[in-house]
Coordinates of C-alpha atoms and ligand atoms in Angstrom, one line a residue:
X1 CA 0.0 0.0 0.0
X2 CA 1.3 3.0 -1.0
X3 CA 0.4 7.0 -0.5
X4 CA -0.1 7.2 2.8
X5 CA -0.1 10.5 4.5
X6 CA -0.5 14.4 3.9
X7 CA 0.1 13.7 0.0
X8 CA -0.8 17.5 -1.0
X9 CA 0.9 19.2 -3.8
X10 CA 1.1 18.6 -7.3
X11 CA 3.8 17.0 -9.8
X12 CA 5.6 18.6 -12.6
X13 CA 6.6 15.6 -14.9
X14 CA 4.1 16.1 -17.6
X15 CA 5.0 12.7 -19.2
X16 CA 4.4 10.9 -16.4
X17 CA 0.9 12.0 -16.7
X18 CA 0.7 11.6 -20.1
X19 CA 1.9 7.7 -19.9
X20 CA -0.8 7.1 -17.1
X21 CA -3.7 9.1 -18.8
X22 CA -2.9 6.6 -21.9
X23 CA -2.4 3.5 -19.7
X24 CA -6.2 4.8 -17.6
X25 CA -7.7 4.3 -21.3
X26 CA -6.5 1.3 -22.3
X27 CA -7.9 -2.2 -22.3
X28 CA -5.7 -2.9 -19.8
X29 CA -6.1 0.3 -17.6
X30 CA -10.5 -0.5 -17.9
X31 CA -9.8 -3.5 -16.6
X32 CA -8.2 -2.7 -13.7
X33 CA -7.5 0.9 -13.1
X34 CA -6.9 1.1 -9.4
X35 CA -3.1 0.9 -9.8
X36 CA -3.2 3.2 -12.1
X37 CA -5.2 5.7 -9.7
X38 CA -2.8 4.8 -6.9
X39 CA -0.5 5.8 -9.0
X40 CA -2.0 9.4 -9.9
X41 CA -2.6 9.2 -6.3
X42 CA 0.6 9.3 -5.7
X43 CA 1.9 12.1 -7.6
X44 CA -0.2 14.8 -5.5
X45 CA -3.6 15.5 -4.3
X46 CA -3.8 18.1 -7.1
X47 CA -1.8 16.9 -10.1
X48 CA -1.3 19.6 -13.3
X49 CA -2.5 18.1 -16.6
X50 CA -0.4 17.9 -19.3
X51 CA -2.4 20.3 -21.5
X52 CA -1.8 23.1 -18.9
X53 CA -4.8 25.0 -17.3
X54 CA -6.2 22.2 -15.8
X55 CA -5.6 19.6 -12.9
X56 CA -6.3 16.3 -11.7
X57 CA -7.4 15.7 -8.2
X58 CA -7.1 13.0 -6.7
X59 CA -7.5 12.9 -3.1
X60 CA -10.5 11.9 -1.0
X61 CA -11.0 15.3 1.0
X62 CA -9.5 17.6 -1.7
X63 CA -12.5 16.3 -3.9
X64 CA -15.0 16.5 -1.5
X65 CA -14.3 19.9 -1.1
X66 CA -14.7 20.4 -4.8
X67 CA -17.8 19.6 -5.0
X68 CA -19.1 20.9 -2.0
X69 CA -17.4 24.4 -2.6
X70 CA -19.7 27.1 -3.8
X71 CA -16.7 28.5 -5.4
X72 CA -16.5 25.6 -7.7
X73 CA -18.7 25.9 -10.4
X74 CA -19.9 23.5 -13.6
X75 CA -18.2 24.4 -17.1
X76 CA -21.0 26.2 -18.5
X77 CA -21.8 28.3 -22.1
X78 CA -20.4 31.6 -19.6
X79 CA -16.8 29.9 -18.5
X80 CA -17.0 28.2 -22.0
X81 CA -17.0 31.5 -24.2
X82 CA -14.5 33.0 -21.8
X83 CA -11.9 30.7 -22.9
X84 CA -9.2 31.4 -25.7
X85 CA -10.1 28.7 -27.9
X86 CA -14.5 28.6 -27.5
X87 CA -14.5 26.9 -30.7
X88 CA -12.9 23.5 -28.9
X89 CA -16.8 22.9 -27.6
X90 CA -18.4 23.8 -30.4
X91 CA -18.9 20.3 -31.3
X92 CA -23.0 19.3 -31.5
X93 CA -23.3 16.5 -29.2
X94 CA -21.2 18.8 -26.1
X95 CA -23.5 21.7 -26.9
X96 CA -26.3 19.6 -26.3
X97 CA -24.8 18.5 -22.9
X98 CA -23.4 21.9 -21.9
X99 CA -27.0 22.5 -21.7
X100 CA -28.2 20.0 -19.3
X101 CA -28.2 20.5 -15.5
X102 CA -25.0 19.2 -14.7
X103 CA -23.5 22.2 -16.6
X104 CA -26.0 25.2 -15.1
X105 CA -24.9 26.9 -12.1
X106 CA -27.3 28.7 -10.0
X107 CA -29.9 30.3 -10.2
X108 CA -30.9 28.4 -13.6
X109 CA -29.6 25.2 -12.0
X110 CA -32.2 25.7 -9.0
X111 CA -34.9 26.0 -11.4
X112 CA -34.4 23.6 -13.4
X113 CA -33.6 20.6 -10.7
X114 CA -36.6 21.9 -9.1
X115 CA -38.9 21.5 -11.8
X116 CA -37.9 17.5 -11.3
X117 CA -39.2 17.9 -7.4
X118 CA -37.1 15.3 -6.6
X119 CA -38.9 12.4 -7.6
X120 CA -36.8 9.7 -6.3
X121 CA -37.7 10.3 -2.3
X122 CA -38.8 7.3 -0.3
X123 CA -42.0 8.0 -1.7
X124 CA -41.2 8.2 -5.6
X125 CA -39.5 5.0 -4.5
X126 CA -41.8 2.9 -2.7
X127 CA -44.1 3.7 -6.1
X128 CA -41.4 2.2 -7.8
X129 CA -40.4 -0.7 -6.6
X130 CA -43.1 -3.0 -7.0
X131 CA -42.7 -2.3 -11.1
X132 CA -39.0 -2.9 -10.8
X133 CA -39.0 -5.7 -8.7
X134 CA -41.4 -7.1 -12.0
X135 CA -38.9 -5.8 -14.3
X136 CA -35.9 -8.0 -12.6
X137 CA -38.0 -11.1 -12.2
X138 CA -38.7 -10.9 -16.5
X139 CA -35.1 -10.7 -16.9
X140 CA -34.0 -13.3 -14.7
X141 CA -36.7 -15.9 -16.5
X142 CA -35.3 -14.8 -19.9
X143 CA -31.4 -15.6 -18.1
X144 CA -32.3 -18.8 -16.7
X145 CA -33.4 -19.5 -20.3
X146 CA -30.6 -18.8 -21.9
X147 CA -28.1 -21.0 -18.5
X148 CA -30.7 -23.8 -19.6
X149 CA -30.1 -23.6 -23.2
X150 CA -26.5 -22.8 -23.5
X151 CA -25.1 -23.5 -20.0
X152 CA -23.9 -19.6 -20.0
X153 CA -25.0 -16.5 -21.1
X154 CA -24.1 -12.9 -21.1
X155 CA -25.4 -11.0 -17.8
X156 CA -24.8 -7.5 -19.5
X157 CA -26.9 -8.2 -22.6
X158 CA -29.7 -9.9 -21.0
X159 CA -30.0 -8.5 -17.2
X160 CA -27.9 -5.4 -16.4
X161 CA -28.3 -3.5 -20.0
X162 CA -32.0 -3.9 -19.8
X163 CA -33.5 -3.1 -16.2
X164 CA -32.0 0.9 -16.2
X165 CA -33.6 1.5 -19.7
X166 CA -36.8 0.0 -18.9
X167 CA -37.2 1.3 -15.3
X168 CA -36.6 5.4 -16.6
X169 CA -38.6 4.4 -19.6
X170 CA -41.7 3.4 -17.5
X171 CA -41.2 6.0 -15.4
X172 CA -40.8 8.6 -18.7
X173 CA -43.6 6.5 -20.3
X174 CA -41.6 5.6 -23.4
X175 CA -43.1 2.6 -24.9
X176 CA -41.3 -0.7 -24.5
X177 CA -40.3 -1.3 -28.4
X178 CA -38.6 1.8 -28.3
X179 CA -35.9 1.2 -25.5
X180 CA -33.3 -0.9 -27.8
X181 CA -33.2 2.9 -29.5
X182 CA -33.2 4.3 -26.6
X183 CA -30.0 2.7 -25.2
X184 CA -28.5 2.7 -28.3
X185 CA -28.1 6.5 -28.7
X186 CA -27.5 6.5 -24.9
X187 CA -24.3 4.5 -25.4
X188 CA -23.1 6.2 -28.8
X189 CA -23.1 9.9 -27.5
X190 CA -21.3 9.6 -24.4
X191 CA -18.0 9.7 -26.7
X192 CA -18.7 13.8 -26.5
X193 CA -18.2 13.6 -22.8
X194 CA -14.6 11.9 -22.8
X195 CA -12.1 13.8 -21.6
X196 CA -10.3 14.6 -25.2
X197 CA -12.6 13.2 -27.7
X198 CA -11.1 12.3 -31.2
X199 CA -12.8 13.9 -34.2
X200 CA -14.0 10.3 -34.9
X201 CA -15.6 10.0 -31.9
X202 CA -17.3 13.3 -31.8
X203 CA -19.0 11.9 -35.3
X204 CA -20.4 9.4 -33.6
X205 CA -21.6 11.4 -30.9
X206 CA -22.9 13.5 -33.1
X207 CA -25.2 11.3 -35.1
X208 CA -26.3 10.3 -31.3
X209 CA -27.5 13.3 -30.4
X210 CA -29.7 14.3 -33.7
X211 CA -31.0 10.2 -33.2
X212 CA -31.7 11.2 -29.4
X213 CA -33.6 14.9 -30.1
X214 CA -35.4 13.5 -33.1
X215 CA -36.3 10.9 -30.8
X216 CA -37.1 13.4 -27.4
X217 CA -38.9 15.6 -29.5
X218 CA -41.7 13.2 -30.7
X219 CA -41.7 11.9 -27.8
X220 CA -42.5 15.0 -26.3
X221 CA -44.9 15.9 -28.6
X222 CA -47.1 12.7 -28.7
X223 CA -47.2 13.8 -25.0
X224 CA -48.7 16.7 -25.2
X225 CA -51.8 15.0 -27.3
X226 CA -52.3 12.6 -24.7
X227 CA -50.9 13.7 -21.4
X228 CA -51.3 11.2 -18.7
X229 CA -49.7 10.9 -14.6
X230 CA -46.0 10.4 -16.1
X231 CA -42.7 12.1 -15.3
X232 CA -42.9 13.7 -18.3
X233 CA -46.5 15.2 -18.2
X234 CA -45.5 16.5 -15.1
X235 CA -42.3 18.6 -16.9
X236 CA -44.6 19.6 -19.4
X237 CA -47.3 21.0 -17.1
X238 CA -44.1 23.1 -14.5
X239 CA -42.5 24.7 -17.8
X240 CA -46.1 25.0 -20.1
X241 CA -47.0 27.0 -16.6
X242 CA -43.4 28.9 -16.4
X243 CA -43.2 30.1 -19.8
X244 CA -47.2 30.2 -20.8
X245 CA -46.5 32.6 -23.8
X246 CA -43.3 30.9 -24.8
X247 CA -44.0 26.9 -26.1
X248 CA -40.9 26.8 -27.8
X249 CA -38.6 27.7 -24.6
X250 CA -40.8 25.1 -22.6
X251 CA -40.3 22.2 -24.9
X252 CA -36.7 23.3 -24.9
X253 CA -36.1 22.9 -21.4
X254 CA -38.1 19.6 -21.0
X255 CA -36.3 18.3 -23.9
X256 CA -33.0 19.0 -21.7
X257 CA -33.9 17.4 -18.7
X258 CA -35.7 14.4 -20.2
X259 CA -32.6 13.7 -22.5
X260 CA -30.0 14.4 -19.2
X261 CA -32.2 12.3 -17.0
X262 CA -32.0 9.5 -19.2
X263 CA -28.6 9.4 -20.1
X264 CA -27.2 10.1 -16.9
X265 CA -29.1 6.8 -15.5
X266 CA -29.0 4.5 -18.1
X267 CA -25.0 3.2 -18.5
X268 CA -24.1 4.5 -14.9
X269 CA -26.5 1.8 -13.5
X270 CA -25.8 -0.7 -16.4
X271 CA -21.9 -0.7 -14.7
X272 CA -23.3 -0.6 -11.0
X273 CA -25.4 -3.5 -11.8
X274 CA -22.9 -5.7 -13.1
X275 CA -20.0 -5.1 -11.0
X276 CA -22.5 -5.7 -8.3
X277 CA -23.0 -9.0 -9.0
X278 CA -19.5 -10.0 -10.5
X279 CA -17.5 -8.6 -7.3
X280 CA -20.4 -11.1 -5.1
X281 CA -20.8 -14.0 -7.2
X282 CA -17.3 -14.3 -8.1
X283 CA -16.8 -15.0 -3.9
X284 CA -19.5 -18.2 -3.9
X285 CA -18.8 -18.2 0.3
X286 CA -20.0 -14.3 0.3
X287 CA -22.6 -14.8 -2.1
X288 CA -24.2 -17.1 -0.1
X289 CA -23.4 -15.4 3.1
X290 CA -25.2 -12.1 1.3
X291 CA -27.7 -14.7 0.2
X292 CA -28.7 -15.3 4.3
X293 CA -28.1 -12.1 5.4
X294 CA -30.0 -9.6 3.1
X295 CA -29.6 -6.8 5.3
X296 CA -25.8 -6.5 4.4
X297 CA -27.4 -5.7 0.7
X298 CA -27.0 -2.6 0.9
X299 CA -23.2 -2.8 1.9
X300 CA -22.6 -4.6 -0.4
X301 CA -24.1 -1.8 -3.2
X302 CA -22.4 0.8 -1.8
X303 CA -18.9 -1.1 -1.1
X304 CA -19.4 -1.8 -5.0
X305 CA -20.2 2.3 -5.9
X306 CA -16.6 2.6 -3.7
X307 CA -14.3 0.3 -5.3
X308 CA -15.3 0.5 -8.9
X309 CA -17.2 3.9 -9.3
X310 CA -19.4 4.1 -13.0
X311 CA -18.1 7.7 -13.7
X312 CA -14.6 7.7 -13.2
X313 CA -14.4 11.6 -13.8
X314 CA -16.0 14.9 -13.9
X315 CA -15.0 18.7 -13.6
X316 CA -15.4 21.8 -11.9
X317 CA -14.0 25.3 -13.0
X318 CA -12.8 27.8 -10.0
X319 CA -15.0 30.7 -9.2
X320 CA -12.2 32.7 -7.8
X321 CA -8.7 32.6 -7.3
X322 CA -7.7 29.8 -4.6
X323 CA -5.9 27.4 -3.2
X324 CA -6.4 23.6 -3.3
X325 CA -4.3 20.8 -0.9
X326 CA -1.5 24.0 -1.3
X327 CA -2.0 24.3 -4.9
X328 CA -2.7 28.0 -6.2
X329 CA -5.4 27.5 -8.6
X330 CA -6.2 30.7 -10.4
X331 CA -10.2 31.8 -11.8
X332 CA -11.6 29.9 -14.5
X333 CA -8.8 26.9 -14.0
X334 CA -10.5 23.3 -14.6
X335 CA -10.2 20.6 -12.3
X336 CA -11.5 17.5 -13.3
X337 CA -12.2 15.0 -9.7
X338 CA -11.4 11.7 -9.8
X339 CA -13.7 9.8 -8.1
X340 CA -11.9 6.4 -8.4
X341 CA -8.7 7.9 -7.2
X342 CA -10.5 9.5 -3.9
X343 CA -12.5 6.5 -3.0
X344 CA -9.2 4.4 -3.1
X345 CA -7.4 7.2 -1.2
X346 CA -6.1 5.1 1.8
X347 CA -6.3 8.5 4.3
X348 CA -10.1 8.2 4.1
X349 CA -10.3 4.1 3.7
X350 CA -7.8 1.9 5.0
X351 CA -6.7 -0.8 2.5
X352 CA -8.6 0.3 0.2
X353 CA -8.1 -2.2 -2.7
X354 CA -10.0 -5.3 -0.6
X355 CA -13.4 -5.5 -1.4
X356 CA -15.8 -5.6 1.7
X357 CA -18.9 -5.4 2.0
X358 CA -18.9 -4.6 6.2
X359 CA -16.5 -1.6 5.3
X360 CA -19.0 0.9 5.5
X361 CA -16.6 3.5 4.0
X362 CA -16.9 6.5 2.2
X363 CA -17.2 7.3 -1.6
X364 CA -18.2 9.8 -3.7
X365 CA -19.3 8.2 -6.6
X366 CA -22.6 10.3 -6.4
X367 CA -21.0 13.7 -6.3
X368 CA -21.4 15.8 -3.5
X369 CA -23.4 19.5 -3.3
X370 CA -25.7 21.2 -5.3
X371 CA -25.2 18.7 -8.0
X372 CA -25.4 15.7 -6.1
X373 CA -26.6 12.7 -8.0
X374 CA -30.9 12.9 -8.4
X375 CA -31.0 9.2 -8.8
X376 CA -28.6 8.2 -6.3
X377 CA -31.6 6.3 -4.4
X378 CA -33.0 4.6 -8.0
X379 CA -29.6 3.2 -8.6
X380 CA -29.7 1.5 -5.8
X381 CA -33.2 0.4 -5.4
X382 CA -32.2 -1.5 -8.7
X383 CA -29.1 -3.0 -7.9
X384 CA -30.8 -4.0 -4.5
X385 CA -33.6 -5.8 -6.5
X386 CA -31.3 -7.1 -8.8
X387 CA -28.8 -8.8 -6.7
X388 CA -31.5 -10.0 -3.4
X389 CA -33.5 -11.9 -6.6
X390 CA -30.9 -13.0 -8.2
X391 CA -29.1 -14.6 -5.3
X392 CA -32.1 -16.4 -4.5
X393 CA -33.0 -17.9 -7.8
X394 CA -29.4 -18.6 -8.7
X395 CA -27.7 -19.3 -5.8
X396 CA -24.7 -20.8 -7.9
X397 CA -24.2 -17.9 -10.4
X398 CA -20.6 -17.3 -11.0
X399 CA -18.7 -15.2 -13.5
X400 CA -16.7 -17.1 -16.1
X401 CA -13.7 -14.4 -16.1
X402 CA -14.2 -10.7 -15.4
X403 CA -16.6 -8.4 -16.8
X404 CA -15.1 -6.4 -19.8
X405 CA -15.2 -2.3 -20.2
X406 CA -15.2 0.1 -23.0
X407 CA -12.2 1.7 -23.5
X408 CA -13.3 5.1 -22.1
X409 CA -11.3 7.4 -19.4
X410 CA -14.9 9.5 -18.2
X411 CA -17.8 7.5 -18.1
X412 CA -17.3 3.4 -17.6
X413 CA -18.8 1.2 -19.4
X414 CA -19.3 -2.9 -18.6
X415 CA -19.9 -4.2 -21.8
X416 CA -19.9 -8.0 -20.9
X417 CA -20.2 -10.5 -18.0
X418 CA -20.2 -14.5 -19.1
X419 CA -22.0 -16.4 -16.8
X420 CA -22.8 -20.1 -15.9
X421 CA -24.5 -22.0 -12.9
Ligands
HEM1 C1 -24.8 4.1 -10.3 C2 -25.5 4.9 -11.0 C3 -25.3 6.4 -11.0 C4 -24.1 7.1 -10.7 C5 -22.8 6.5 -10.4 C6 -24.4 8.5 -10.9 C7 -23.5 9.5 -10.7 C8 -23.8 10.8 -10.7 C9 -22.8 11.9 -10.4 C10 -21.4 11.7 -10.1 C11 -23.5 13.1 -10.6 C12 -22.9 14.4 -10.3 C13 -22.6 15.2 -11.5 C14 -22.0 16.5 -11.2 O1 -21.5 16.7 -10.1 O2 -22.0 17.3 -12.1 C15 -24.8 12.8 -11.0 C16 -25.8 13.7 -11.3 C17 -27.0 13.4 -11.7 N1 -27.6 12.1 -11.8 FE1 -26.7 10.4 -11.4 N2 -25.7 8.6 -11.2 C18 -26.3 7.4 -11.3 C19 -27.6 7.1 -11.6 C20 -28.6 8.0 -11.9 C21 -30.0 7.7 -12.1 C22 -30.6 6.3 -12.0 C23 -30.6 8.9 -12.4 C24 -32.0 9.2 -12.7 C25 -32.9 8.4 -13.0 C26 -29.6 9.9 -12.3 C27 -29.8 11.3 -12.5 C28 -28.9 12.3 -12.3 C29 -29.2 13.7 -12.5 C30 -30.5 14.3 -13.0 C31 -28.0 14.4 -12.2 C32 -27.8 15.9 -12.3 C33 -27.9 16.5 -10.9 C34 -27.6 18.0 -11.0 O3 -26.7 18.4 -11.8 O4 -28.2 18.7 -10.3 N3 -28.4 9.4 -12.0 N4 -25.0 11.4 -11.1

C-alpha cells in the first residue's frame, strides 16, 4: 500500500501523466485501473494536466471539497465562451450537454432541478419498486433460459443492460419497443463527454445526439396530445406554466432534462449493476453469506459504488482565485475529480483495494453538493432488487472471467459479464 499520509501538492513531470492518462484508457487500464489511480494518487492530491490549465485531483478530501465548494462551479456556455479557444466545444453532441443540469450553475440550475421535485424520495420510490421488482423477475426468466439452453449467457446483454432503460422508460412512459433505441443512442453519444474526444468519436456522438432529439422531441410531442400521470406530463405541465407565452422555450427545457435524465441513468447503472454482482458472485462463500443475510445488501451496493465507481471523472472550474491541498489555482482553471482515485485514497479508507462489504466507508461516486446525484436512491433500489432476486433464484451464479469495459477514461462502461450456474 502506497500514498499514505499528507500527500498534497502537485507533480511537474508532464510525461508521467501523459503515460498514465494513456495506460487509464486502455484495455488494460479498464480492466483494472486502481493501480493506475494509486499511481495518480501518488503524484499529489492536485496533479497539473499535461495540457496546462487544468488539474487532476485525486484525493478523498480535496475532492469533496470540490464539489461541495460554492466556489467551484460546472463548465457552463459563460466559462465556456470566456476561454481562448471557445471553438474546442463547439462540437454538436457537447452543446447539447453543456446545456443540461449538470452544466448550469445557479440560479438556472435551482430552477431547473426543481422543476424534477425530486422524484426519487422514499415516496417516488416505494411507487417504484413493485414495477422494478417485475422488471428484474422478466429478466432473470429470460437468463435462466438462456443458462438452460446454453449453460452460460451474457449477464450485460440480457440482465444489467435492460432493467435501467426500462425502469426510466416506465417511469418517462416511453413505450417498450422503443428502448433498444433508446439505449443505443445512450451509449453512442457519451463519446462527447470523454475527456479529449477524437474527431471520430465526436462523429459518432454526433449522429447520437440528432437520433436522441429526433427521438425526445416526438416523444414530447405525442405527449402533449395525450398527457397522462408520467414524469414527463409533469415537466410539461411546470415549464407550459413557467413560460405560458413561450412553447418553444418550454419544450426546450423539458427536452434537456428528459434527454440528461436518461442518459445520466442509463449506462451508470448498467456498470453498478454488473460489478455488483461480478465482485459477489465471483466470492461463492460471500454470495451465499449475502444470500442469508440480506440486510448486508445494501453494503454490499455501496462497497461496489466505492471500489469501482461508473463515472470515473467529472469537472469543476474555479469561481475565484484559490488554493487547493497547497496548490494556487487561479479563476476559470478546470479541475477535473477523480472519483476512483478518492474512493481508493487510503487516508479516508484503509486498504482500500479489498473489497468488503462490512466496510462501511466513504465514496463519492454520487457527487457531493448542489449537484449531487438525483437518482442516487434509483440506482440502488435496482441494484438491490437485482442482486437479493438474483441470489435467491441462482444461488450458484458465478462469473466465467471478469466483466469487460469500454475503452473510455470518463464514463465506464461494462460491456460484458459471461456467466454459468
Ligand atoms: C450508479 C448509478 C449512478 C451514478 C454512479 C451516478 C453518478 C452521478 C454523479 C457523479 C453526478 C454528479 C454530476 C456532477 O457533479 O456534475 C450525477 C448527477 C445526476 N444524476 Fe446520477 N448517477 C447514477 C444514476 C442516476 C440515475 C438512475 C438517475 C436518474 C434516474 C440519475 C440522474 C442524475 C441527475 C439528473 C443528475 C444531475 C444533478 C444535478 O446536476 O443537479 N443518476 N450522477
Amino acid at each position: 500500500m502506497t500514498a499514505v499520509g499528507d500527500i498534497r501538492g502537485t507533480t511537474t513531470d508532464r510525461r508521467a501523466v501523459i503515460s498514465l492518462l494513456r495506460r487509464l484508457r486502455s484495455p488494460e487500464g479498464q480492466a483494472n485501473p486502481l493501480p493506475l489511480w494509486q499511481e495518480l494518487r501518488a503524484m499529489g492530491d492536485v496533479v497539473a494536466a499535461p495540457w496546462g490549465g487544468a488539474h487532476f485531483v485525486t484525493g478523498f478530501d480535496a475532492c469533496d471539497q470540490v464539489l461541495r465548494g460554492r466556489t467551484w462551479l460546472a463548465p457552463d456556455f459563460a466559462w465556456q465562451e470566456r476561454q481562448p479557444n471557445p471553438e474546442r466545444w463547439q462540437a454538436p453532441a457537447t452543446q447539447e450537454m453543456t446545456r443540461t443540469l449538470s452544466r448550469l450553475n445557479a440560479p438556472v440550475h435551482t430552477v431547473h432541478r426543481r422543476s424534477l421535485n425530486n422524484p426519487f424520495d422514499r415516496r417516488g420510490l416505494d411507487g417504484l419498486s413493485s414495477q422494478i421488482a417485475a422488471h428484474v423477475t422478466r429478466l432473470l426468466d429470460d437468463l435462466g433460459r438462456r443458462l438452460r439452453d446454453d449453460g452460460e449467457a451474457d449477464f450485460v446483454a440480457t440482465v444489467s443492460e435492460q432493467l435501467p432503460v426500462r425502469t426510466v422508460g416506465q417511469w418517462l412512459g416511453i413505450e417498450p419497443e422503443h428502448f433498444a433505441h433508446v439505449l443505443d443512442f445512450t451509449q453512442r453519444q457519451a463519446f462527447a463527454q470523454e475527456l479529449l474526444p477524437t474527431k471520430s468519436e465526436l462523429a459518432v456522438s454526433a449522429q447520437a445526439t440528432l437520433d436522441m432529439r429526433a427521438f425526445f422531441t416526438d416523444l414530447i410531442r405525442q405527449r402533449r396530445k395525450r398527457p397522462g400521470d408520467d414524469a414527463l406530463s409533469g415537466l410539461i405541465r411546470f415549464w407550459d406554466d413557467r413560460y405560458p407565452d413561450d412553447r418553444a422555450r418550454a419544450d426546450q427545457a423539458v427536452y434537456d432534462l428528459t434527454m440528461f435524465v436518461t442518459v445520466a441513468s442509463v449506462e451508470t447503472t448498467v456498470t453498478l449493476l454488473t460489478n455488483a454482482v461480478a465482485f459477489v458472485t465471483q466470492d461463492p462463500a460471500r454470495a451465499e453469506w449475502l444470500r442469508q443475510n440480506p440486510d448486508h445488501l445494501d453494503g454490499a451496493i455501496d462497497e461496489t459504488l466505492r471500489y469501482d465507481p461508473p463515472i470515473h471523472l467529472n469537472s469543476r472550474v474555479a469561481g475565484d482565485d484559490t488554493v487547493l491541498a497547497g496548490v494556487p489555482i487561479a479563476k476559470d482553471t478546470v479541475v477535473h475529480v477523480m472519483f476512483g482515485a478518492a474512493n481508493h485514497d487510503p487516508r479516508r479508507n484503509e486498504d482500500p483495494h479489498v473489497f468488503d462489504i462490512h466496510r462501511g466507508g466513504s465514496h463519492l461516486t454520487f457527487g457531493g453538493g448542489a449537484h449531487y446525484c438525483l437518482g442516487a436512491g434509483l440506482a440502488r433500489l435496482e441494484a438491490r432488487q437485482l442482486l437479493s432476486q438474483t441470489l435467491n433464484r441462482f444461488p450458484t451464479l458465478r462469473p466465467i472471467g471478469s466483466p469487460t469495459y469500454a475503452p473510455r477514461m470518463v464514463f465506464r462502461r461494462a460491456t460484458s459479464l459471461k456467466v454459468t450456474l
